[in-house]
Amino acid sequence: MIPPNHPRYRSLLERERLVEGFREGYVVPQGLIAQGRGECFDYLLGEETQQFALEAITAAAAALLLAKHPVISVNGNVAALTPREVVELSEAVPALIEVNLFYRSREREDKIAEVLKRHGAKSVLGVGDDASCTIPELFSERRRVSCEGIYKADVVLVPLEDGDRTQALRRLGKTVIAIDLNPLSRTAQAASITIVDNITRAMPRLVDAVRRMKNASREELENVLKNYDNKRVLASALLHISKRIEELAKNIRES
Amino acid sequence: MIPPNHPRYRSLLERERLVEGFREGYVVPQGLIAQGRGECFDYLLGEETQQFALEAITAAAAALLLAKHPVISVNGNVAALTPREVVELSEAVPALIEVNLFYRSREREDKIAEVLKRHGAKSVLGVGDDASCTIPELFSERRRVSCEGIYKADVVLVPLEDGDRTQALRRLGKTVIAIDLNPLSRTAQAASITIVDNITRAMPRLVDAVRRMKNASREELENVLKNYDNKRVLASALLHISKRIEELAKNIRES
């Protein structure tokens, strides 16, 4: 349907995958809107993985490898965009996989678990009665998590998470790794490590980083984390966007 | 449902209106993604109507009032977000209203016409057999327009239009007024007059401008257009966004 030479081919393909997940009933309308917001920020980033993202990916790999109980949180958009990479990452670390939804329903939980299992996942937490522990300070269905998963986790990877939950997980003393194209979002600001990049580019790179750093010593990994400064990384991302927009403005005035 | 003191109240309300239009079957999934992209740019703009938008609104009002055959093009997102303002504008100018869809179906045409009539529209073009003229260079359903509407128009207001169609209308020698939050989009770049603003803020202001300028002489209106420079307006919008992001970056580094 989409010609491969279309200037926005990659972005349109991602959109199609989302719309497909939506038709299958596990992506919600709000997830489509969130994808659109992401597209805009990706465009401003230059649609490439930048240095500040690589730095955050290295720190994220170190945090996952040092963790006692790492968990990967998966929502509808994550399942639509990078199901294979979620499974690969869970095997490489190793880490548990948990379905974690803002708009929770048994049907969506089941469908997302099915997508992940179709891509090789052996076990998926957070489905049905398994999500019976609660995160304090959050309301209704959004507070439910697996007692064996996010509830117990010391490190949680939350690609495409919302701000409230990221803050609540931080207050419980957990290390939170977010993947977020918007360096200004509350999620990006609240996370311990923020990968400002498109999830479809960041996830394969995170899998590679974990495999590469797998044999590093604890000391080396701890050093990576000690030298990591999330505020500096976020500021670099904003400056990058700002410079890019300014250049584009100059080009328009001169054209 | 959404507490009025929520920091993103207005934006969440707009989102709900879109999701409602989607459930009623006249907003398409791609329209939800487009809304998300718009939200991101609106955030970067500061979620307020800026000077460059006011300048474009004044020029747009002049162009509409000078037109021999002005037409307002309406798609699903426009019908969901500003149905009342479309009707008010069509009466104030006066201008024709035409349903014009990227993903055309008789069902969507009918539903959008119904929404507009519910808000007071007396006549709506572009529904069913009325859309039997074609715009050259465009493919399939996207080329269909009303012979009495866009096909004959000298000035077309296309809020939330796509780039291809904007370019095709320009090549036919028409004056195209776009409302687009992204000053870099092909639509924004191709239009004769680009209002870089949220449609929900821009449309009521455009109605006011038309009412206010209604009694101006042709000469005064022509002067407004003669002094208007769309490239300068787009460059101002980009510079504004760029400065705002740079400031936000500074704040993050200093916090």
PDB file of C-alpha atoms in Angstrom, chain A residues 32-34 36-37, chain B residues 10-19 27-42 77 81 160 181 198-200:
ATOM      1  CA  LEU A  32      -3.302   6.528  18.335  1.00  0.00           C
ATOM      2  CA  ILE A  33      -3.277  10.128  19.545  1.00  0.00           C
ATOM      3  CA  ALA A  34      -0.140   9.405  21.579  1.00  0.00           C
ATOM      4  CA  GLY A  36       0.772  11.222  16.612  1.00  0.00           C
ATOM      5  CA  ARG A  37       2.368  13.257  19.388  1.00  0.00           C
TER       6      ARG A  37
ATOM      7  CA  ARG B  10      -8.540  21.952  27.206  1.00  0.00           C
ATOM      8  CA  SER B  11      -6.377  19.536  25.269  1.00  0.00           C
ATOM      9  CA  LEU B  12      -8.046  16.510  26.891  1.00  0.00           C
ATOM     10  CA  LEU B  13     -11.501  17.886  26.069  1.00  0.00           C
ATOM     11  CA  GLU B  14     -10.548  18.282  22.414  1.00  0.00           C
ATOM     12  CA  ARG B  15      -9.260  14.737  22.444  1.00  0.00           C
ATOM     13  CA  GLU B  16     -12.593  13.514  23.831  1.00  0.00           C
ATOM     14  CA  ARG B  17     -14.471  15.312  21.047  1.00  0.00           C
ATOM     15  CA  LEU B  18     -12.291  13.561  18.478  1.00  0.00           C
ATOM     16  CA  VAL B  19     -12.756  10.144  20.092  1.00  0.00           C
ATOM     17  CA  VAL B  27     -13.419  10.625  12.331  1.00  0.00           C
ATOM     18  CA  VAL B  28     -10.885   8.057  10.993  1.00  0.00           C
ATOM     19  CA  PRO B  29      -8.039   6.469  13.048  1.00  0.00           C
ATOM     20  CA  GLN B  30      -5.562   8.532  11.021  1.00  0.00           C
ATOM     21  CA  GLY B  31      -7.450  11.632  12.210  1.00  0.00           C
ATOM     22  CA  LEU B  32      -6.704  10.700  15.822  1.00  0.00           C
ATOM     23  CA  ILE B  33      -2.997  10.357  14.995  1.00  0.00           C
ATOM     24  CA  ALA B  34      -3.100  13.749  13.270  1.00  0.00           C
ATOM     25  CA  GLN B  35      -4.665  15.270  16.400  1.00  0.00           C
ATOM     26  CA  GLY B  36      -1.755  13.889  18.450  1.00  0.00           C
ATOM     27  CA  ARG B  37       0.749  15.497  16.120  1.00  0.00           C
ATOM     28  CA  GLY B  38      -1.115  18.757  16.481  1.00  0.00           C
ATOM     29  CA  GLU B  39      -1.092  18.521  20.288  1.00  0.00           C
ATOM     30  CA  CYS B  40       2.687  18.306  20.252  1.00  0.00           C
ATOM     31  CA  PHE B  41       3.094  21.383  18.058  1.00  0.00           C
ATOM     32  CA  ASP B  42       0.510  23.281  20.099  1.00  0.00           C
ATOM     33  CA  ASN B  77     -11.564  16.398  12.443  1.00  0.00           C
ATOM     34  CA  LEU B  81     -13.684  20.243  16.668  1.00  0.00           C
ATOM     35  CA  LEU B 160      -6.312  20.550   8.689  1.00  0.00           C
ATOM     36  CA  LEU B 181      -0.080  23.799  13.922  1.00  0.00           C
ATOM     37  CA  ASN B 198      -4.952  25.429  17.003  1.00  0.00           C
ATOM     38  CA  ILE B 199      -8.157  25.315  14.932  1.00  0.00           C
ATOM     39  CA  THR B 200     -10.247  25.643  18.117  1.00  0.00           C
TER      40      THR B 200
END
